[in-house]
PDB file of C-alpha atoms in Angstrom:
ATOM      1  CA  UNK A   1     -14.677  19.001  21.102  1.00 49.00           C
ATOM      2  CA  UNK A   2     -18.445  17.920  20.947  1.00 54.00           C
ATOM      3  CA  UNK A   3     -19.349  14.776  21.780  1.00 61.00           C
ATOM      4  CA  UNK A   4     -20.840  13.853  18.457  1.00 70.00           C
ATOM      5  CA  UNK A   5     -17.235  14.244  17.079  1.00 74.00           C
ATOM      6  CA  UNK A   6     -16.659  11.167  19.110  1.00 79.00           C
ATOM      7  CA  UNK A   7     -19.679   8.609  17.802  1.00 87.00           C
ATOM      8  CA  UNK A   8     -18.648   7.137  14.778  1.00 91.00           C
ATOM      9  CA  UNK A   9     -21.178   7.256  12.057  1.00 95.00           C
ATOM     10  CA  UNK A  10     -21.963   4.303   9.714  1.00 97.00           C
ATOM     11  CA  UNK A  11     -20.729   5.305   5.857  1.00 97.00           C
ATOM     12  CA  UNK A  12     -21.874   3.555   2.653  1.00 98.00           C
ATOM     13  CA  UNK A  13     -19.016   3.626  -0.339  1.00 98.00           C
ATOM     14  CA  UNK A  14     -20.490   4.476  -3.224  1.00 98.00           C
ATOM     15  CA  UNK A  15     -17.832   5.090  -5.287  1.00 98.00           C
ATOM     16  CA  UNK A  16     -14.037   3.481  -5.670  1.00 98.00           C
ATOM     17  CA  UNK A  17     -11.672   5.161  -8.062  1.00 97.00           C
ATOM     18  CA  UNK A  18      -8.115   4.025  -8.364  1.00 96.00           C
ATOM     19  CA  UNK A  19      -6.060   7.017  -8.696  1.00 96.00           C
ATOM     20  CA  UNK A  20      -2.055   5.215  -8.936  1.00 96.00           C
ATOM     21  CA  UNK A  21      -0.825   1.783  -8.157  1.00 96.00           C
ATOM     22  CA  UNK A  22      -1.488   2.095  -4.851  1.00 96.00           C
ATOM     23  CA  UNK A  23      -3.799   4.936  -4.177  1.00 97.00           C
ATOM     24  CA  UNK A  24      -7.745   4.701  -4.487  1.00 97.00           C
ATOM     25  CA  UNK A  25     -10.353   7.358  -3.703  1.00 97.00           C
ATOM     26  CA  UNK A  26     -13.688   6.147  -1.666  1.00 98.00           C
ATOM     27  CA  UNK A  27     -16.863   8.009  -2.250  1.00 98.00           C
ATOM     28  CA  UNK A  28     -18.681   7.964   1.044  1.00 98.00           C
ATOM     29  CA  UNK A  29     -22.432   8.936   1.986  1.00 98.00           C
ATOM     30  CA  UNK A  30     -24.165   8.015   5.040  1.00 97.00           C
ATOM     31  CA  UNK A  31     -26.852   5.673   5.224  1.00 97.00           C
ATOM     32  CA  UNK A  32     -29.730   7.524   4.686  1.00 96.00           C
ATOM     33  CA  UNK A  33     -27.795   8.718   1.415  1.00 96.00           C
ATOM     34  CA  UNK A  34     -26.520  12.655   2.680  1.00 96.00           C
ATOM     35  CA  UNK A  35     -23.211  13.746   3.243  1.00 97.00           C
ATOM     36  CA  UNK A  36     -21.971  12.520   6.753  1.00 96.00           C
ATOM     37  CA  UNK A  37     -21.186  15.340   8.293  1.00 95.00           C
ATOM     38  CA  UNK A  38     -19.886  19.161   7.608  1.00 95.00           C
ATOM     39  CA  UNK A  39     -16.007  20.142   7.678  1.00 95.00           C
ATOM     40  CA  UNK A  40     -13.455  22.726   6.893  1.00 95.00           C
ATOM     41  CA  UNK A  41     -10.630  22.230   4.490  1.00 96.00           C
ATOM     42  CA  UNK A  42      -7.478  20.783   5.647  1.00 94.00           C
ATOM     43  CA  UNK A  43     -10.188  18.721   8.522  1.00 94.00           C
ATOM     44  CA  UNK A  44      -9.810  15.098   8.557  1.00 93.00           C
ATOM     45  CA  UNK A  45     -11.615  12.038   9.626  1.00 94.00           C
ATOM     46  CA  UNK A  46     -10.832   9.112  11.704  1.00 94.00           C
ATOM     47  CA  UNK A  47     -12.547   5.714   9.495  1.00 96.00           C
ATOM     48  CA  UNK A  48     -12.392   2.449  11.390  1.00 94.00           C
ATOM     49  CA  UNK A  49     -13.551  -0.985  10.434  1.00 94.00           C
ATOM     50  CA  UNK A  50     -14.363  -2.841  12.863  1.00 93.00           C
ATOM     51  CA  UNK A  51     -11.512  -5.836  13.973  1.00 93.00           C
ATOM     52  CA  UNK A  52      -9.588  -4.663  11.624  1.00 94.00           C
ATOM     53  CA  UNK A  53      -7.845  -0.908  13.125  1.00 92.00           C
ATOM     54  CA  UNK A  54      -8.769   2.547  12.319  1.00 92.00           C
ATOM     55  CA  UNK A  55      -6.878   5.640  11.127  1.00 92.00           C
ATOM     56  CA  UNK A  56      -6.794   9.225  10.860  1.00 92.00           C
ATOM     57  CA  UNK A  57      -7.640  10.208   7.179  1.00 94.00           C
ATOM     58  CA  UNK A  58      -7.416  13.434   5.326  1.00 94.00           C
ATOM     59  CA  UNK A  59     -10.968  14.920   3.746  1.00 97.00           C
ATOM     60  CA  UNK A  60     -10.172  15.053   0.242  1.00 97.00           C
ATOM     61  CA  UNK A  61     -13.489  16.346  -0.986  1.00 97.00           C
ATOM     62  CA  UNK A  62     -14.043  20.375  -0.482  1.00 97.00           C
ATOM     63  CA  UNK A  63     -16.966  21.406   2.137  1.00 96.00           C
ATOM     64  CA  UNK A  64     -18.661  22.969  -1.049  1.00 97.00           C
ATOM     65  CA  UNK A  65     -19.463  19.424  -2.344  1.00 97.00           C
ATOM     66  CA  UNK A  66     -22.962  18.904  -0.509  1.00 95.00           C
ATOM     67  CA  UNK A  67     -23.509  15.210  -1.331  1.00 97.00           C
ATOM     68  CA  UNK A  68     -20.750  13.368  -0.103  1.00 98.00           C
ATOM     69  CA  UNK A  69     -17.443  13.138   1.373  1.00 97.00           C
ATOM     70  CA  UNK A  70     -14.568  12.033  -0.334  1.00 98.00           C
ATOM     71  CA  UNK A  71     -10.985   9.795   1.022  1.00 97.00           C
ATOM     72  CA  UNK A  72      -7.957   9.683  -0.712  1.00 97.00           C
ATOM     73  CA  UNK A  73      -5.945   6.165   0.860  1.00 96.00           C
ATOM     74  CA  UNK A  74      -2.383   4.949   0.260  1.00 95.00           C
ATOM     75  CA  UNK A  75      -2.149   1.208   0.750  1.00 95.00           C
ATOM     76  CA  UNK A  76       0.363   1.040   3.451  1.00 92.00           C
ATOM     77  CA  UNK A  77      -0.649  -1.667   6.310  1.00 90.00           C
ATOM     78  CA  UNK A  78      -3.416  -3.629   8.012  1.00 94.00           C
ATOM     79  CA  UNK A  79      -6.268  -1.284   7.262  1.00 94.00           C
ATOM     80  CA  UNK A  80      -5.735   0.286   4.003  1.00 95.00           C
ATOM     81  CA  UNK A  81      -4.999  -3.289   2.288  1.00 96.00           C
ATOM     82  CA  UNK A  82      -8.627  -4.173   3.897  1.00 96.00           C
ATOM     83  CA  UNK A  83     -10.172  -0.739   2.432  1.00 96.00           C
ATOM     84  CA  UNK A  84      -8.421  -1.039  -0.827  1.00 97.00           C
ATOM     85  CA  UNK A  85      -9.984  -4.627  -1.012  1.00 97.00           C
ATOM     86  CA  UNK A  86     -13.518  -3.055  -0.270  1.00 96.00           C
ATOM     87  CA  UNK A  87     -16.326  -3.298  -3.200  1.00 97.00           C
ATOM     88  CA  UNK A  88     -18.986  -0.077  -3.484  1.00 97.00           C
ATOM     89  CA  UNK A  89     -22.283  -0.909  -1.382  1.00 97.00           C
ATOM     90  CA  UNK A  90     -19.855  -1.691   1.770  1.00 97.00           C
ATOM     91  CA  UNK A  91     -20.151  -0.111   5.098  1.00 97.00           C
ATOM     92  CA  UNK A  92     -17.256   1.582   7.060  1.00 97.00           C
ATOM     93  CA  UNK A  93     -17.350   3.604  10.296  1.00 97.00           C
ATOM     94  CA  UNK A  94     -16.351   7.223  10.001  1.00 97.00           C
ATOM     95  CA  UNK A  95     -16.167  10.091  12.887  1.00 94.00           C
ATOM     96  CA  UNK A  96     -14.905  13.803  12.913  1.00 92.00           C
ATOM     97  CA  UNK A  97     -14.309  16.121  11.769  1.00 93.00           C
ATOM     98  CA  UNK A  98     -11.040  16.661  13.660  1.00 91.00           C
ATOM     99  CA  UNK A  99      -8.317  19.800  13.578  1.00 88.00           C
ATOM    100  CA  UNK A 100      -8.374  23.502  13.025  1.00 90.00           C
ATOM    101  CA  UNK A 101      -8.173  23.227   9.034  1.00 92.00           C
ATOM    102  CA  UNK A 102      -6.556  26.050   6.822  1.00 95.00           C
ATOM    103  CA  UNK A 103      -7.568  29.341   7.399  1.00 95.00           C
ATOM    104  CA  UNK A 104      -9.272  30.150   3.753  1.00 96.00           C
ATOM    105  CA  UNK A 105     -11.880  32.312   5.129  1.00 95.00           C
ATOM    106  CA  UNK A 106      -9.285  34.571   7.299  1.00 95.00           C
ATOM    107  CA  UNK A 107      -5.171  34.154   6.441  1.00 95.00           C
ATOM    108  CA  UNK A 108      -5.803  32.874   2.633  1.00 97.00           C
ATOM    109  CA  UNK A 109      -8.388  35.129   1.761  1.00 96.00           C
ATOM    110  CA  UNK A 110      -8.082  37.776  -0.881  1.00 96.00           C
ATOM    111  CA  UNK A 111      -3.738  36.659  -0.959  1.00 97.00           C
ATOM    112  CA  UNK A 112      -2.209  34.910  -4.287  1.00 98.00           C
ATOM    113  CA  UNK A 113      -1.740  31.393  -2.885  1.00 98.00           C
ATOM    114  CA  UNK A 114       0.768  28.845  -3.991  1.00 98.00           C
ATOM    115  CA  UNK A 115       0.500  24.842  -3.432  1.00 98.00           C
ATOM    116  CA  UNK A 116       3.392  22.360  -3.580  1.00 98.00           C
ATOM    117  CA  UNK A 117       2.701  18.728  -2.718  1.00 97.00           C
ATOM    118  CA  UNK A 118       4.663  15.885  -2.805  1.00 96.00           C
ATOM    119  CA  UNK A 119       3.033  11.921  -3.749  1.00 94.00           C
ATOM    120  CA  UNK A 120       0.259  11.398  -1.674  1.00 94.00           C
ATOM    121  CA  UNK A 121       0.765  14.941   0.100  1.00 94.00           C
ATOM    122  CA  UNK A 122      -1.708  16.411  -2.608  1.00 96.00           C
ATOM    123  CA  UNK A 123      -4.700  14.371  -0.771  1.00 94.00           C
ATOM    124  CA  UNK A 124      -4.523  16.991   1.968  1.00 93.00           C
ATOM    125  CA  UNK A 125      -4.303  20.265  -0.038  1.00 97.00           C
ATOM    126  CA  UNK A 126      -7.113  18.954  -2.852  1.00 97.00           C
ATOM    127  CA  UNK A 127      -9.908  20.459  -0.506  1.00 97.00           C
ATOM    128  CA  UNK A 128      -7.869  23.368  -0.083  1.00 97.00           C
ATOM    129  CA  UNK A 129      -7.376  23.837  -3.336  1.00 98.00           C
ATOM    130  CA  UNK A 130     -11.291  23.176  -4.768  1.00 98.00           C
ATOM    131  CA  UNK A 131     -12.805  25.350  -1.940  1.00 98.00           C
ATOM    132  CA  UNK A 132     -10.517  27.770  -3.450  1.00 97.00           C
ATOM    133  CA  UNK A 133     -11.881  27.368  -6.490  1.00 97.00           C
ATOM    134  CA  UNK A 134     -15.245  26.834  -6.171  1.00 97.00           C
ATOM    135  CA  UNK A 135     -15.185  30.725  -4.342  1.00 97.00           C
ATOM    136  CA  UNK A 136     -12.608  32.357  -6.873  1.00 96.00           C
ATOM    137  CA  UNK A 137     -13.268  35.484  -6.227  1.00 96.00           C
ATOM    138  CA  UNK A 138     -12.168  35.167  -2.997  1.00 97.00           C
ATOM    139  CA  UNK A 139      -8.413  34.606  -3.746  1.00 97.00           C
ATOM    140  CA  UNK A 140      -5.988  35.997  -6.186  1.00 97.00           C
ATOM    141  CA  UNK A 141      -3.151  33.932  -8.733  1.00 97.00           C
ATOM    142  CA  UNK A 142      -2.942  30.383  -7.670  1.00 98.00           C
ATOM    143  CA  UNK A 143      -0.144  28.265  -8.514  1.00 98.00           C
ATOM    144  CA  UNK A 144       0.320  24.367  -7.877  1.00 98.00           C
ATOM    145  CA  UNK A 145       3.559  22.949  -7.344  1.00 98.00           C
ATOM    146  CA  UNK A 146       2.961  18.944  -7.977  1.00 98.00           C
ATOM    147  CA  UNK A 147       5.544  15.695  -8.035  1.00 97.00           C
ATOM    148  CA  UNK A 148       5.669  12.450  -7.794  1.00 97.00           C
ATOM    149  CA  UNK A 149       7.740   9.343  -8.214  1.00 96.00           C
ATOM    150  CA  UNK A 150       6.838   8.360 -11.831  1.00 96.00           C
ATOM    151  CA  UNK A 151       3.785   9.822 -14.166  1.00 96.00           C
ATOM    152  CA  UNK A 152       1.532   6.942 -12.914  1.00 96.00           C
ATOM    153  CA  UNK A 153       2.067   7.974  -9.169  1.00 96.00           C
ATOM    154  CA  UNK A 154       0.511  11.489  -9.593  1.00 97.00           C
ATOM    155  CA  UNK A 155      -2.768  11.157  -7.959  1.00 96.00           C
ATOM    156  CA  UNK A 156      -5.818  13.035  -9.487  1.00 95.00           C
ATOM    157  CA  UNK A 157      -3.759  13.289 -12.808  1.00 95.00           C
ATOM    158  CA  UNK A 158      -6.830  13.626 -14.856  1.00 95.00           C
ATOM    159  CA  UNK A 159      -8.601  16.217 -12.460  1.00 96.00           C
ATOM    160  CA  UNK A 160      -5.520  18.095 -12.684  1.00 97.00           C
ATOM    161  CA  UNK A 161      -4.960  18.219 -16.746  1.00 96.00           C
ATOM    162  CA  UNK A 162      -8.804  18.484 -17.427  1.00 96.00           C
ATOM    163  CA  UNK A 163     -10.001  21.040 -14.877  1.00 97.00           C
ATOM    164  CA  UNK A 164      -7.264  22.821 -13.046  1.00 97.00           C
ATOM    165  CA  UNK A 165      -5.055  23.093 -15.782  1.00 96.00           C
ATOM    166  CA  UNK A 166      -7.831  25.197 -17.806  1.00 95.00           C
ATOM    167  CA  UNK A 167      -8.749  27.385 -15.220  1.00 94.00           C
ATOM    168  CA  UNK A 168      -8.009  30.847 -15.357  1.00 92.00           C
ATOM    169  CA  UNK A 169      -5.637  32.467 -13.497  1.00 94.00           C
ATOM    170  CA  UNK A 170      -4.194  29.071 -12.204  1.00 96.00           C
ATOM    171  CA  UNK A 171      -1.015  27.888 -12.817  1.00 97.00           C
ATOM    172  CA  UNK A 172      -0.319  23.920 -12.356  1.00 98.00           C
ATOM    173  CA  UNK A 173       3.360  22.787 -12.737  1.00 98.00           C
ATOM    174  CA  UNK A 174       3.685  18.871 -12.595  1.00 98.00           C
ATOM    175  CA  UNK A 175       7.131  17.102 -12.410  1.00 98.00           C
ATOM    176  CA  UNK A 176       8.281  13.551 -12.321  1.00 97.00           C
ATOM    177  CA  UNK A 177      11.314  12.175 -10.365  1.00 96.00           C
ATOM    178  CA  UNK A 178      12.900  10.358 -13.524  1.00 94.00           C
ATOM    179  CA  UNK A 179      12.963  10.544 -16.918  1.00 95.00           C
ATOM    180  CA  UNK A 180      10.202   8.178 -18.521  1.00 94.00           C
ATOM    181  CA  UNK A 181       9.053   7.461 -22.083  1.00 92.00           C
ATOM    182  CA  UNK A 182       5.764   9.298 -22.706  1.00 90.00           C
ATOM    183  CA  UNK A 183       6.605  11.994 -19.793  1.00 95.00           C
ATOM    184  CA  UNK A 184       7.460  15.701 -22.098  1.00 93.00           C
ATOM    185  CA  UNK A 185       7.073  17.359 -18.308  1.00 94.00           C
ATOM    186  CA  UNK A 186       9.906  18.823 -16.147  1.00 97.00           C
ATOM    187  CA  UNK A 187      11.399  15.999 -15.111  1.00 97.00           C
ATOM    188  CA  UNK A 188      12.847  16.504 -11.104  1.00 97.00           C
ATOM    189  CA  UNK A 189      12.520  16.705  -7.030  1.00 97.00           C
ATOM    190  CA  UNK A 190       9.942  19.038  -5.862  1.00 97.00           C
ATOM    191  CA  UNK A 191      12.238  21.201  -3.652  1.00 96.00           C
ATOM    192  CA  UNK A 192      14.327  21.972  -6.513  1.00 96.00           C
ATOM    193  CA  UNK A 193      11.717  22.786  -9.068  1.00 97.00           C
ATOM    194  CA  UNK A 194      10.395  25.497  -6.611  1.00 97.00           C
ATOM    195  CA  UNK A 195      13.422  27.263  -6.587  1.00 95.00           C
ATOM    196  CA  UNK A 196      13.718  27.043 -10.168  1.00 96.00           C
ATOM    197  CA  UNK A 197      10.483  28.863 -10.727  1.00 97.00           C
ATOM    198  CA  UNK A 198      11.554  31.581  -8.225  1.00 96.00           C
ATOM    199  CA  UNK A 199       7.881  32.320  -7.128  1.00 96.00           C
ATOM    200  CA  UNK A 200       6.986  36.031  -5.610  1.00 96.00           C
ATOM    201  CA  UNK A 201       7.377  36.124  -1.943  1.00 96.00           C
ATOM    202  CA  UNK A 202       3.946  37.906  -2.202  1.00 96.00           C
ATOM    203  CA  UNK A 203       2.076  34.362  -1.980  1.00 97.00           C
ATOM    204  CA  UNK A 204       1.079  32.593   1.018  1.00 97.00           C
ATOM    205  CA  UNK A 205       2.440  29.332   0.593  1.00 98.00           C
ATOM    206  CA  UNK A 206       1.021  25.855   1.524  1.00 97.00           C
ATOM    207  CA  UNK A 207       3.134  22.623   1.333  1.00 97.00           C
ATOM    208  CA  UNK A 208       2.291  18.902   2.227  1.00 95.00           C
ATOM    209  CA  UNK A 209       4.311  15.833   1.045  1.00 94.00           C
ATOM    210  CA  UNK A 210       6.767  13.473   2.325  1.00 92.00           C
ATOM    211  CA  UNK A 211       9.087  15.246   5.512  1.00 90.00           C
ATOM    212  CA  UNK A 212      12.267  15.554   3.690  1.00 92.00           C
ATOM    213  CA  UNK A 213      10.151  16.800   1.023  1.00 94.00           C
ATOM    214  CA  UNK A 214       8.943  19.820   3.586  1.00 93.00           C
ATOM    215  CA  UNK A 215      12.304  19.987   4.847  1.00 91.00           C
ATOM    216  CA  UNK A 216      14.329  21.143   1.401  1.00 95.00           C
ATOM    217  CA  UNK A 217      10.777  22.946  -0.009  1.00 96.00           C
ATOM    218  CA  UNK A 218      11.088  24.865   3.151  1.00 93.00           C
ATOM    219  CA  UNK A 219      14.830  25.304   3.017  1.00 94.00           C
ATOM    220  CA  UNK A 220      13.897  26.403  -0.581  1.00 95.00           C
ATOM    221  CA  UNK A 221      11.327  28.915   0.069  1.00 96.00           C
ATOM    222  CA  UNK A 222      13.259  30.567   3.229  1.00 94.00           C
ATOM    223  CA  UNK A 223      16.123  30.824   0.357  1.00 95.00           C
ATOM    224  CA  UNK A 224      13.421  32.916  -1.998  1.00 95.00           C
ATOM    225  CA  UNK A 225      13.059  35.196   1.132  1.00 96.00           C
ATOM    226  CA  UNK A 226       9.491  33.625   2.191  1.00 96.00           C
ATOM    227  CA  UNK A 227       8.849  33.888   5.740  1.00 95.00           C
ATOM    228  CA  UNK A 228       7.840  31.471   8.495  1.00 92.00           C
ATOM    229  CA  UNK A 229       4.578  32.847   8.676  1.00 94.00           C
ATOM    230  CA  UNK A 230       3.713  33.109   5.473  1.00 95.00           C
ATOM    231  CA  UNK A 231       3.956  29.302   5.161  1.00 95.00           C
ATOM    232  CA  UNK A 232       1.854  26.426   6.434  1.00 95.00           C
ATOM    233  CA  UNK A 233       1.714  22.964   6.183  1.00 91.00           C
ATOM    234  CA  UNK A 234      -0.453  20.140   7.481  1.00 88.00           C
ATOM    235  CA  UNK A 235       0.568  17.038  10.044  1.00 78.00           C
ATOM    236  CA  UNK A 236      -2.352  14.919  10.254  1.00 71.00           C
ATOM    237  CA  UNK A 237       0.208  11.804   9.602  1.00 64.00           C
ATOM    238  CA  UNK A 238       0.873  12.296  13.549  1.00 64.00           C
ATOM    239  CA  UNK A 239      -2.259  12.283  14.767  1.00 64.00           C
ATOM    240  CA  UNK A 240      -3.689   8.385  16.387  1.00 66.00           C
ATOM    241  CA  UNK A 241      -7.046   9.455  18.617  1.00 66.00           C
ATOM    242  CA  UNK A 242      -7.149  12.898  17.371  1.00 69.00           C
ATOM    243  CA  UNK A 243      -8.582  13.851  21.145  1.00 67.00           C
ATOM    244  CA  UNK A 244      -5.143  15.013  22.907  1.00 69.00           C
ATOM    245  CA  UNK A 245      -4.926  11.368  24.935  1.00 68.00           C
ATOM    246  CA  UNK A 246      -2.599   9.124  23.271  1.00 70.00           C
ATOM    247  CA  UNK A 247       0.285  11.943  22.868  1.00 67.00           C
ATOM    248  CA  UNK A 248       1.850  10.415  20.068  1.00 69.00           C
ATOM    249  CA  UNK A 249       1.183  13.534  18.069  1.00 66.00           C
ATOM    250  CA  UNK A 250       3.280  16.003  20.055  1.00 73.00           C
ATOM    251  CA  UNK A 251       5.388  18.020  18.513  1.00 73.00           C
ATOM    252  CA  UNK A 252       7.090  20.793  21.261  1.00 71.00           C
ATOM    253  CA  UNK A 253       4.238  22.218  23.403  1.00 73.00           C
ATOM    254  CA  UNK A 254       1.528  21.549  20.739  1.00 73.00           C
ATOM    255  CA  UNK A 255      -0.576  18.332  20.321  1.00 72.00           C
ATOM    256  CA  UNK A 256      -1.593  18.030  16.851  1.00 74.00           C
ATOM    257  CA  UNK A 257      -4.589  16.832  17.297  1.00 70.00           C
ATOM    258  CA  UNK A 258      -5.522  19.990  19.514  1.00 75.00           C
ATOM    259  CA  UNK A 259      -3.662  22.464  17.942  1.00 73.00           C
ATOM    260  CA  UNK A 260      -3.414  21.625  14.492  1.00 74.00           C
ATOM    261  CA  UNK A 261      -2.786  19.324  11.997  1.00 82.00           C
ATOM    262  CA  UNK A 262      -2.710  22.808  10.305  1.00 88.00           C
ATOM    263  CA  UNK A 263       0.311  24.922  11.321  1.00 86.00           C
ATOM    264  CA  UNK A 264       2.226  27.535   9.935  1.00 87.00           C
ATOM    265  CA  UNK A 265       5.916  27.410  10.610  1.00 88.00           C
ATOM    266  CA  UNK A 266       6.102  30.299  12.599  1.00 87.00           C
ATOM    267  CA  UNK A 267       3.204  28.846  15.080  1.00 82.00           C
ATOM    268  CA  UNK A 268       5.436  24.937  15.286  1.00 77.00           C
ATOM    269  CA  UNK A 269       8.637  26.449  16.046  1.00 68.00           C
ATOM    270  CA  UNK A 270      10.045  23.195  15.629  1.00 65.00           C
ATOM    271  CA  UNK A 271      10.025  20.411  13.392  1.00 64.00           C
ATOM    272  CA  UNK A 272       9.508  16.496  14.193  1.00 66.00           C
ATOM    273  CA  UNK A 273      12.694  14.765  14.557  1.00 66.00           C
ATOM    274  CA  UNK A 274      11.652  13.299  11.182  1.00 62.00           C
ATOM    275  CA  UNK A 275      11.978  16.370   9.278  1.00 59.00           C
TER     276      UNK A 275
END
């Protein structure tokens, strides 16, 4: 790790966007207006306010977006109340990139790739996902496996019906976890809609969401004869000082933070207690 991975760097919000009830995307640019700092999908950041705590954040925003960084935050505790309360114009402290990110230039590259995310889980994979696109001829079929607890709790909903949805070659697939007026989607839990569509064990799959959510879409895929190896997910939940010191992201005789937070199953050989 290089030691300007360590300093933080003073970010300016520029832009707040509340995606759900409890979900809100921060546009952040440095203070002399550029992008902070350069990453790889599936990379994340640790931002920090000062008295207040810090936390290890996925990079929403793809590294082919040159003028900013984006953060995709679910209000859950000290900290994200304080950034949800934030205005644009104010200043947070932001250092990283950390982790190994997804392997789109090496593993992913020219394969048919299918998403599934969970809630907030799509926060992670969104980089993934619009690196992916923004270099389409790099990658064969995509298809997007998306849920969430209600209609209102799918984050990025119009990104996803307005651009993703009319791409070619793309297939999105949105369900819900009840039955609500207004929602004409598949209405069900994620693991179960996956089998249900039966994909071809020719994609290399990615999956990110709640554990028990992994757990059954894993169970699920295993069932379609998909491999360990052919599937990855990402852990940056675990990770506290994303430097291999605190070891509260271990996970068998791989730290996280070191190692990961991208893995594919084959390389964890075990899941968290959690899962």
């Amino acid at each position: 790790m290089q030691k300007e991975e360590l300093i933080p760097k003073v970010g300016v919000v520029t832009e707040i966007r509340k995606e759900t009830p409890d979900v809100k995307t921060f546009r952040v640019v440095g203070t002399d207006g550029r992008k902070l700092f350069e990453h790889i999908p599936g990379q994340c950041a640790m931002l920090s306010v000062p008295g207040i705590g810090e936390a290890m954040i996925s990079i929403t925003s793809s590294p082919t977006v040159e003028e900013y960084m984006e953060f995709s935050i679910k209000k859950v505790g000290v900290l994200t109340s304080w950034l949800h309360a934030m205005e644009t114009g104010q200043e947070i402290l932001v250092r990283g990139p950390y982790g190994n990110g997804f392997p789109v230039d090496t593993t992913f590259k020219g394969r048919d790739l299918l998403f599934i995310a969970g809630g907030i889980g799509l926060a992670p994979l969104h980089s993934v996902i619009n690196y992916v696109r923004a270099k389409r001829e790099n990658y064969g079929h995509i298809d997007i496996v998306y849920g969430s607890r209600s209609k209102e709790d799918l984050v990025d909903f119009e990104e996803i019906t307005n651009e993703w949805m009319q791409e070619k070659d793309m297939n999105v697939y949105l369900t819900i976890d009840r039955e609500e007026e207004g929602w004409d989607g598949h209405v069900g839990f994620v693991p179960n809609y996956v089998q249900e569509l039966n994909f071809p064990t020719t994609e290399t799959a990615v999956i990110c969401g709640p554990p028990v959510m992994i757990h059954f879409t894993l169970q699920g895929l295993k069932a379609l004869g998909f491999t360990d190896s052919q599937v990855f997910t990402t852990m940056e939940m675990r990770m506290k000082c994303g430097i291999g010191k605190c070891g509260r992201c271990n996970i068998g005789d791989k730290y996280v933070c070191k190692d990961g937070p991208v893995f594919s199953f084959d390389e964890l050989g075990e899941l968290p207690d959690e899962y």
